[in-house]
Amino acid sequence: MLQECLDGLAINPSGVYVDVTFGGGGHSRAILEKLGPEGKLIAFDQDKDAQANALDDERFTLVPMNFKFMANQLKYLGYEEGVDGILADLGVSSHQFDVGERGFSTRFDGPLDMRMNQNADQTAAQFLNKSSQEDIASVLYKYGEITNSRPVAAAIVAKRSEAPLKTTQDLISILETFVPAPVRNKFYAQVFQAVRIEVNQEIRVLERFLEQSSQSLKIGGKLVVMSYHSLEDRLVKNYLKSGSFDGELDKDFFGNVRRPYKPQGSKPTIASAEEQRVNTRSRSAKLRIGVKLKEAGNE
Ligand SMILES: C[S@@+](CC[C@H](N)C(=O)[O-])C[C@H]1O[C@@H](n2cnc3c(N)ncnc32)[C@H](O)[C@@H]1O
């Protein structure tokens, strides 16, 4: 949905834009193509591998950090007046997914790592070896929609008492006893997704990012978010609609709704049938766009 993201940003050639999920730089390159000589693009990525893709362009700056630090970093770089558009293409990049040593993929045997930031404290192995059975079950249920999360968590805890889990194959060998072969890959992917979301604190980080986005955008600036998980999409949808994560509207004394954004459209944009056919990841993508309002409640 590259074109839809660009349309959502409605790029002003001399504007300042932020791509908080730089990855392989595909979206950033397309944004730079739309910018004139005065335009600026600031990108974030917490994965040090992404630095190898940094673009050689004087209008471009890559901040090698978690986007939960976006607002302060933009001020530090001199953009106190706000930026014109912010893009987030959430989740894991194909590079991260395709490198077995990162531990994100069920397709390779690699270390149980799953950290997007290689310097972060907690790996997937640490989470699975140290957390309580209840916490593991809750993560599998909340972030992976694993309906039998309790017996799966119990099996993980039983196995780790023999020897700590170290590799993706250690985890898969526990999971394979729970599902028949035809649906195994889907089940493994759901469990890996759940552990990854927990290890990278993706939901909490998204909440902080959404709050900061409304502080960092100019009035009329665009927030464009592509998410791949129903919990993420719900947070984005609620925040754009109401300025809160539970969707509760905040009203002032006179009953005016206070919210930072006006959502563009009531439904998310999804990938075309053709894109879904060639890019399986796009099948779960939901794109939402918000326009920063003048003042909360003042459209
Ligand atoms: C789906 S990929 C983005 C792909 C990118 N749009 C492109 O065109 O190549 C997501 C990227 O965002 C990064 N990322 C995810 N969460 C992040 C966070 N909280 N802070 C900084 N980077 C993050 C990941 O490391 C990954 O490289």
mmCIF file of N, CA, C and O in Angstrom, residues 154-215:
data_model
loop_
_atom_site.group_PDB
_atom_site.id
_atom_site.type_symbol
_atom_site.label_atom_id
_atom_site.label_comp_id
_atom_site.label_asym_id
_atom_site.label_seq_id
_atom_site.Cartn_x
_atom_site.Cartn_y
_atom_site.Cartn_z
ATOM 1 N N ALA A 154 1.745 -24.177 30.160
ATOM 2 C CA ALA A 154 2.137 -25.234 31.123
ATOM 3 C C ALA A 154 3.204 -26.135 30.494
ATOM 4 O O ALA A 154 4.177 -26.519 31.161
ATOM 5 N N ALA A 155 3.054 -26.435 29.210
ATOM 6 C CA ALA A 155 4.036 -27.302 28.535
ATOM 7 C C ALA A 155 5.391 -26.596 28.433
ATOM 8 O O ALA A 155 6.442 -27.220 28.594
ATOM 9 N N ILE A 156 5.364 -25.290 28.199
ATOM 10 C CA ILE A 156 6.625 -24.523 28.120
ATOM 11 C C ILE A 156 7.334 -24.560 29.478
ATOM 12 O O ILE A 156 8.535 -24.815 29.577
ATOM 13 N N VAL A 157 6.552 -24.360 30.535
ATOM 14 C CA VAL A 157 7.144 -24.328 31.880
ATOM 15 C C VAL A 157 7.678 -25.717 32.263
ATOM 16 O O VAL A 157 8.753 -25.844 32.865
ATOM 17 N N ALA A 158 6.955 -26.772 31.876
ATOM 18 C CA ALA A 158 7.425 -28.142 32.191
ATOM 19 C C ALA A 158 8.740 -28.419 31.450
ATOM 20 O O ALA A 158 9.694 -28.942 32.025
ATOM 21 N N LYS A 159 8.780 -28.031 30.186
ATOM 22 C CA LYS A 159 9.974 -28.316 29.376
ATOM 23 C C LYS A 159 11.189 -27.528 29.873
ATOM 24 O O LYS A 159 12.302 -28.052 29.941
ATOM 25 N N ARG A 160 10.976 -26.265 30.247
ATOM 26 C CA ARG A 160 12.123 -25.451 30.660
ATOM 27 C C ARG A 160 12.689 -25.920 32.003
ATOM 28 O O ARG A 160 13.809 -25.584 32.352
ATOM 29 N N SER A 161 11.879 -26.686 32.784
ATOM 30 C CA SER A 161 12.416 -27.201 34.049
ATOM 31 C C SER A 161 13.427 -28.325 33.782
ATOM 32 O O SER A 161 14.263 -28.625 34.619
ATOM 33 N N GLU A 162 13.370 -28.911 32.569
ATOM 34 C CA GLU A 162 14.387 -29.922 32.194
ATOM 35 C C GLU A 162 15.648 -29.220 31.699
ATOM 36 O O GLU A 162 16.746 -29.548 32.090
ATOM 37 N N ALA A 163 15.442 -28.235 30.802
ATOM 38 C CA ALA A 163 16.564 -27.436 30.279
ATOM 39 C C ALA A 163 15.992 -26.148 29.712
ATOM 40 O O ALA A 163 14.906 -26.169 29.116
ATOM 41 N N PRO A 164 16.675 -25.000 29.897
ATOM 42 C CA PRO A 164 16.137 -23.747 29.373
ATOM 43 C C PRO A 164 15.950 -23.798 27.858
ATOM 44 O O PRO A 164 16.742 -24.448 27.169
ATOM 45 N N LEU A 165 14.910 -23.132 27.362
ATOM 46 C CA LEU A 165 14.693 -23.059 25.920
ATOM 47 C C LEU A 165 15.736 -22.108 25.332
ATOM 48 O O LEU A 165 15.962 -21.022 25.874
ATOM 49 N N LYS A 166 16.350 -22.546 24.242
ATOM 50 C CA LYS A 166 17.396 -21.695 23.643
ATOM 51 C C LYS A 166 17.105 -21.337 22.202
ATOM 52 O O LYS A 166 17.471 -20.268 21.734
ATOM 53 N N THR A 167 16.476 -22.236 21.470
ATOM 54 C CA THR A 167 16.331 -22.001 20.027
ATOM 55 C C THR A 167 14.852 -21.996 19.621
ATOM 56 O O THR A 167 13.979 -22.468 20.361
ATOM 57 N N THR A 168 14.632 -21.484 18.413
ATOM 58 C CA THR A 168 13.253 -21.479 17.891
ATOM 59 C C THR A 168 12.748 -22.922 17.766
ATOM 60 O O THR A 168 11.567 -23.190 17.994
ATOM 61 N N GLN A 169 13.658 -23.849 17.457
ATOM 62 C CA GLN A 169 13.249 -25.246 17.343
ATOM 63 C C GLN A 169 12.832 -25.799 18.712
ATOM 64 O O GLN A 169 11.911 -26.627 18.799
ATOM 65 N N ASP A 170 13.471 -25.359 19.798
ATOM 66 C CA ASP A 170 13.067 -25.799 21.149
ATOM 67 C C ASP A 170 11.598 -25.430 21.384
ATOM 68 O O ASP A 170 10.830 -26.213 21.944
ATOM 69 N N LEU A 171 11.239 -24.220 20.948
ATOM 70 C CA LEU A 171 9.843 -23.787 21.150
ATOM 71 C C LEU A 171 8.912 -24.574 20.225
ATOM 72 O O LEU A 171 7.854 -25.066 20.658
ATOM 73 N N ILE A 172 9.320 -24.737 18.980
ATOM 74 C CA ILE A 172 8.456 -25.439 18.017
ATOM 75 C C ILE A 172 8.229 -26.891 18.451
ATOM 76 O O ILE A 172 7.126 -27.421 18.319
ATOM 77 N N SER A 173 9.248 -27.523 19.026
ATOM 78 C CA SER A 173 9.076 -28.933 19.423
ATOM 79 C C SER A 173 8.026 -29.068 20.543
ATOM 80 O O SER A 173 7.382 -30.107 20.667
ATOM 81 N N ILE A 174 7.832 -28.005 21.313
ATOM 82 C CA ILE A 174 6.750 -28.031 22.320
ATOM 83 C C ILE A 174 5.406 -27.805 21.613
ATOM 84 O O ILE A 174 4.429 -28.501 21.859
ATOM 85 N N LEU A 175 5.401 -26.834 20.701
ATOM 86 C CA LEU A 175 4.133 -26.449 20.057
ATOM 87 C C LEU A 175 3.573 -27.558 19.179
ATOM 88 O O LEU A 175 2.352 -27.717 19.058
ATOM 89 N N GLU A 176 4.462 -28.328 18.568
ATOM 90 C CA GLU A 176 3.968 -29.292 17.558
ATOM 91 C C GLU A 176 3.090 -30.382 18.158
ATOM 92 O O GLU A 176 2.327 -31.021 17.449
ATOM 93 N N THR A 177 3.173 -30.559 19.480
ATOM 94 C CA THR A 177 2.335 -31.589 20.102
ATOM 95 C C THR A 177 0.884 -31.106 20.238
ATOM 96 O O THR A 177 -0.004 -31.884 20.570
ATOM 97 N N PHE A 178 0.658 -29.825 20.008
ATOM 98 C CA PHE A 178 -0.688 -29.269 20.248
ATOM 99 C C PHE A 178 -1.593 -29.203 19.033
ATOM 100 O O PHE A 178 -2.795 -29.011 19.180
ATOM 101 N N VAL A 179 -1.003 -29.287 17.845
ATOM 102 C CA VAL A 179 -1.835 -29.071 16.653
ATOM 103 C C VAL A 179 -1.540 -30.092 15.556
ATOM 104 O O VAL A 179 -0.390 -30.496 15.382
ATOM 105 N N PRO A 180 -2.567 -30.468 14.815
ATOM 106 C CA PRO A 180 -2.324 -31.374 13.684
ATOM 107 C C PRO A 180 -1.558 -30.667 12.569
ATOM 108 O O PRO A 180 -1.637 -29.438 12.428
ATOM 109 N N ALA A 181 -0.826 -31.445 11.794
ATOM 110 C CA ALA A 181 0.081 -30.896 10.777
ATOM 111 C C ALA A 181 -0.539 -29.818 9.877
ATOM 112 O O ALA A 181 0.102 -28.784 9.647
ATOM 113 N N PRO A 182 -1.765 -29.984 9.370
ATOM 114 C CA PRO A 182 -2.253 -28.994 8.396
ATOM 115 C C PRO A 182 -2.361 -27.570 8.954
ATOM 116 O O PRO A 182 -2.289 -26.612 8.194
ATOM 117 N N VAL A 183 -2.556 -27.420 10.262
ATOM 118 C CA VAL A 183 -2.712 -26.052 10.788
ATOM 119 C C VAL A 183 -1.515 -25.606 11.635
ATOM 120 O O VAL A 183 -1.564 -24.581 12.307
ATOM 121 N N ARG A 184 -0.447 -26.396 11.592
ATOM 122 C CA ARG A 184 0.720 -26.083 12.433
ATOM 123 C C ARG A 184 1.328 -24.731 12.136
ATOM 124 O O ARG A 184 1.600 -23.953 13.045
ATOM 125 N N ASN A 185 1.550 -24.425 10.864
ATOM 126 C CA ASN A 185 2.263 -23.187 10.544
ATOM 127 C C ASN A 185 1.527 -21.960 11.072
ATOM 128 O O ASN A 185 2.140 -21.024 11.589
ATOM 129 N N LYS A 186 0.199 -21.995 10.951
ATOM 130 C CA LYS A 186 -0.578 -20.852 11.432
ATOM 131 C C LYS A 186 -0.434 -20.729 12.956
ATOM 132 O O LYS A 186 -0.239 -19.639 13.488
ATOM 133 N N PHE A 187 -0.505 -21.882 13.634
ATOM 134 C CA PHE A 187 -0.394 -21.883 15.096
ATOM 135 C C PHE A 187 0.993 -21.382 15.532
ATOM 136 O O PHE A 187 1.109 -20.536 16.416
ATOM 137 N N TYR A 188 2.034 -21.889 14.894
ATOM 138 C CA TYR A 188 3.393 -21.435 15.235
ATOM 139 C C TYR A 188 3.496 -19.915 15.021
ATOM 140 O O TYR A 188 4.067 -19.206 15.850
ATOM 141 N N ALA A 189 2.971 -19.450 13.884
ATOM 142 C CA ALA A 189 3.088 -18.016 13.574
ATOM 143 C C ALA A 189 2.375 -17.180 14.643
ATOM 144 O O ALA A 189 2.868 -16.122 15.045
ATOM 145 N N GLN A 190 1.226 -17.679 15.124
ATOM 146 C CA GLN A 190 0.481 -16.922 16.150
ATOM 147 C C GLN A 190 1.283 -16.857 17.453
ATOM 148 O O GLN A 190 1.327 -15.822 18.113
ATOM 149 N N VAL A 191 1.899 -17.992 17.829
ATOM 150 C CA VAL A 191 2.687 -18.010 19.070
ATOM 151 C C VAL A 191 3.911 -17.104 18.929
ATOM 152 O O VAL A 191 4.205 -16.292 19.810
ATOM 153 N N PHE A 192 4.615 -17.199 17.804
ATOM 154 C CA PHE A 192 5.803 -16.370 17.600
ATOM 155 C C PHE A 192 5.426 -14.885 17.606
ATOM 156 O O PHE A 192 6.125 -14.059 18.169
ATOM 157 N N GLN A 193 4.297 -14.571 16.967
ATOM 158 C CA GLN A 193 3.847 -13.183 16.939
ATOM 159 C C GLN A 193 3.602 -12.672 18.359
ATOM 160 O O GLN A 193 4.010 -11.570 18.727
ATOM 161 N N ALA A 194 2.945 -13.511 19.176
ATOM 162 C CA ALA A 194 2.620 -13.101 20.544
ATOM 163 C C ALA A 194 3.895 -12.830 21.334
ATOM 164 O O ALA A 194 4.017 -11.805 22.014
ATOM 165 N N VAL A 195 4.862 -13.733 21.237
ATOM 166 C CA VAL A 195 6.112 -13.576 21.997
ATOM 167 C C VAL A 195 6.857 -12.333 21.503
ATOM 168 O O VAL A 195 7.376 -11.539 22.291
ATOM 169 N N ARG A 196 6.859 -12.133 20.189
ATOM 170 C CA ARG A 196 7.556 -10.978 19.616
ATOM 171 C C ARG A 196 6.935 -9.662 20.111
ATOM 172 O O ARG A 196 7.642 -8.719 20.478
ATOM 173 N N ILE A 197 5.609 -9.607 20.123
ATOM 174 C CA ILE A 197 4.935 -8.380 20.571
ATOM 175 C C ILE A 197 5.304 -8.077 22.023
ATOM 176 O O ILE A 197 5.572 -6.938 22.391
ATOM 177 N N GLU A 198 5.372 -9.135 22.855
ATOM 178 C CA GLU A 198 5.736 -8.937 24.259
ATOM 179 C C GLU A 198 7.201 -8.509 24.393
ATOM 180 O O GLU A 198 7.512 -7.550 25.088
ATOM 181 N N VAL A 199 8.090 -9.232 23.707
ATOM 182 C CA VAL A 199 9.530 -8.950 23.832
ATOM 183 C C VAL A 199 9.817 -7.496 23.445
ATOM 184 O O VAL A 199 10.620 -6.824 24.085
ATOM 185 N N ASN A 200 9.143 -7.016 22.409
ATOM 186 C CA ASN A 200 9.401 -5.648 21.931
ATOM 187 C C ASN A 200 8.429 -4.622 22.500
ATOM 188 O O ASN A 200 8.478 -3.452 22.098
ATOM 189 N N GLN A 201 7.555 -5.080 23.417
ATOM 190 C CA GLN A 201 6.620 -4.146 24.086
ATOM 191 C C GLN A 201 5.836 -3.342 23.055
ATOM 192 O O GLN A 201 5.633 -2.130 23.215
ATOM 193 N N GLU A 202 5.413 -4.028 21.985
ATOM 194 C CA GLU A 202 4.901 -3.288 20.830
ATOM 195 C C GLU A 202 3.625 -2.505 21.109
ATOM 196 O O GLU A 202 3.417 -1.436 20.534
ATOM 197 N N ILE A 203 2.779 -3.028 21.990
ATOM 198 C CA ILE A 203 1.513 -2.336 22.237
ATOM 199 C C ILE A 203 1.752 -1.061 23.056
ATOM 200 O O ILE A 203 1.255 0.014 22.715
ATOM 201 N N ARG A 204 2.573 -1.190 24.115
ATOM 202 C CA ARG A 204 2.856 -0.008 24.933
ATOM 203 C C ARG A 204 3.596 1.061 24.135
ATOM 204 O O ARG A 204 3.334 2.252 24.264
ATOM 205 N N VAL A 205 4.508 0.613 23.292
ATOM 206 C CA VAL A 205 5.273 1.572 22.477
ATOM 207 C C VAL A 205 4.349 2.276 21.478
ATOM 208 O O VAL A 205 4.457 3.489 21.259
ATOM 209 N N LEU A 206 3.411 1.530 20.915
ATOM 210 C CA LEU A 206 2.469 2.150 19.969
ATOM 211 C C LEU A 206 1.632 3.224 20.672
ATOM 212 O O LEU A 206 1.387 4.300 20.116
ATOM 213 N N GLU A 207 1.210 2.937 21.909
ATOM 214 C CA GLU A 207 0.423 3.948 22.650
ATOM 215 C C GLU A 207 1.240 5.227 22.841
ATOM 216 O O GLU A 207 0.758 6.337 22.621
ATOM 217 N N ARG A 208 2.504 5.048 23.227
ATOM 218 C CA ARG A 208 3.344 6.243 23.447
ATOM 219 C C ARG A 208 3.542 6.998 22.136
ATOM 220 O O ARG A 208 3.522 8.225 22.112
ATOM 221 N N PHE A 209 3.727 6.234 21.062
ATOM 222 C CA PHE A 209 3.929 6.871 19.752
ATOM 223 C C PHE A 209 2.693 7.677 19.338
ATOM 224 O O PHE A 209 2.799 8.811 18.860
ATOM 225 N N LEU A 210 1.513 7.090 19.505
ATOM 226 C CA LEU A 210 0.292 7.780 19.078
ATOM 227 C C LEU A 210 0.146 9.099 19.841
ATOM 228 O O LEU A 210 -0.156 10.143 19.256
ATOM 229 N N GLU A 211 0.394 9.042 21.165
ATOM 230 C CA GLU A 211 0.274 10.276 21.953
ATOM 231 C C GLU A 211 1.267 11.327 21.467
ATOM 232 O O GLU A 211 0.935 12.503 21.354
ATOM 233 N N GLN A 212 2.488 10.865 21.181
ATOM 234 C CA GLN A 212 3.519 11.828 20.749
ATOM 235 C C GLN A 212 3.236 12.368 19.352
ATOM 236 O O GLN A 212 3.602 13.489 19.032
ATOM 237 N N SER A 213 2.589 11.542 18.512
ATOM 238 C CA SER A 213 2.347 11.990 17.140
ATOM 239 C C SER A 213 1.518 13.263 17.146
ATOM 240 O O SER A 213 1.770 14.192 16.370
ATOM 241 N N SER A 214 0.539 13.329 18.047
ATOM 242 C CA SER A 214 -0.324 14.511 18.031
ATOM 243 C C SER A 214 0.426 15.736 18.564
ATOM 244 O O SER A 214 0.070 16.865 18.238
ATOM 245 N N GLN A 215 1.476 15.520 19.378
ATOM 246 C CA GLN A 215 2.285 16.674 19.823
ATOM 247 C C GLN A 215 3.253 17.107 18.733
ATOM 248 O O GLN A 215 3.677 18.258 18.681
#
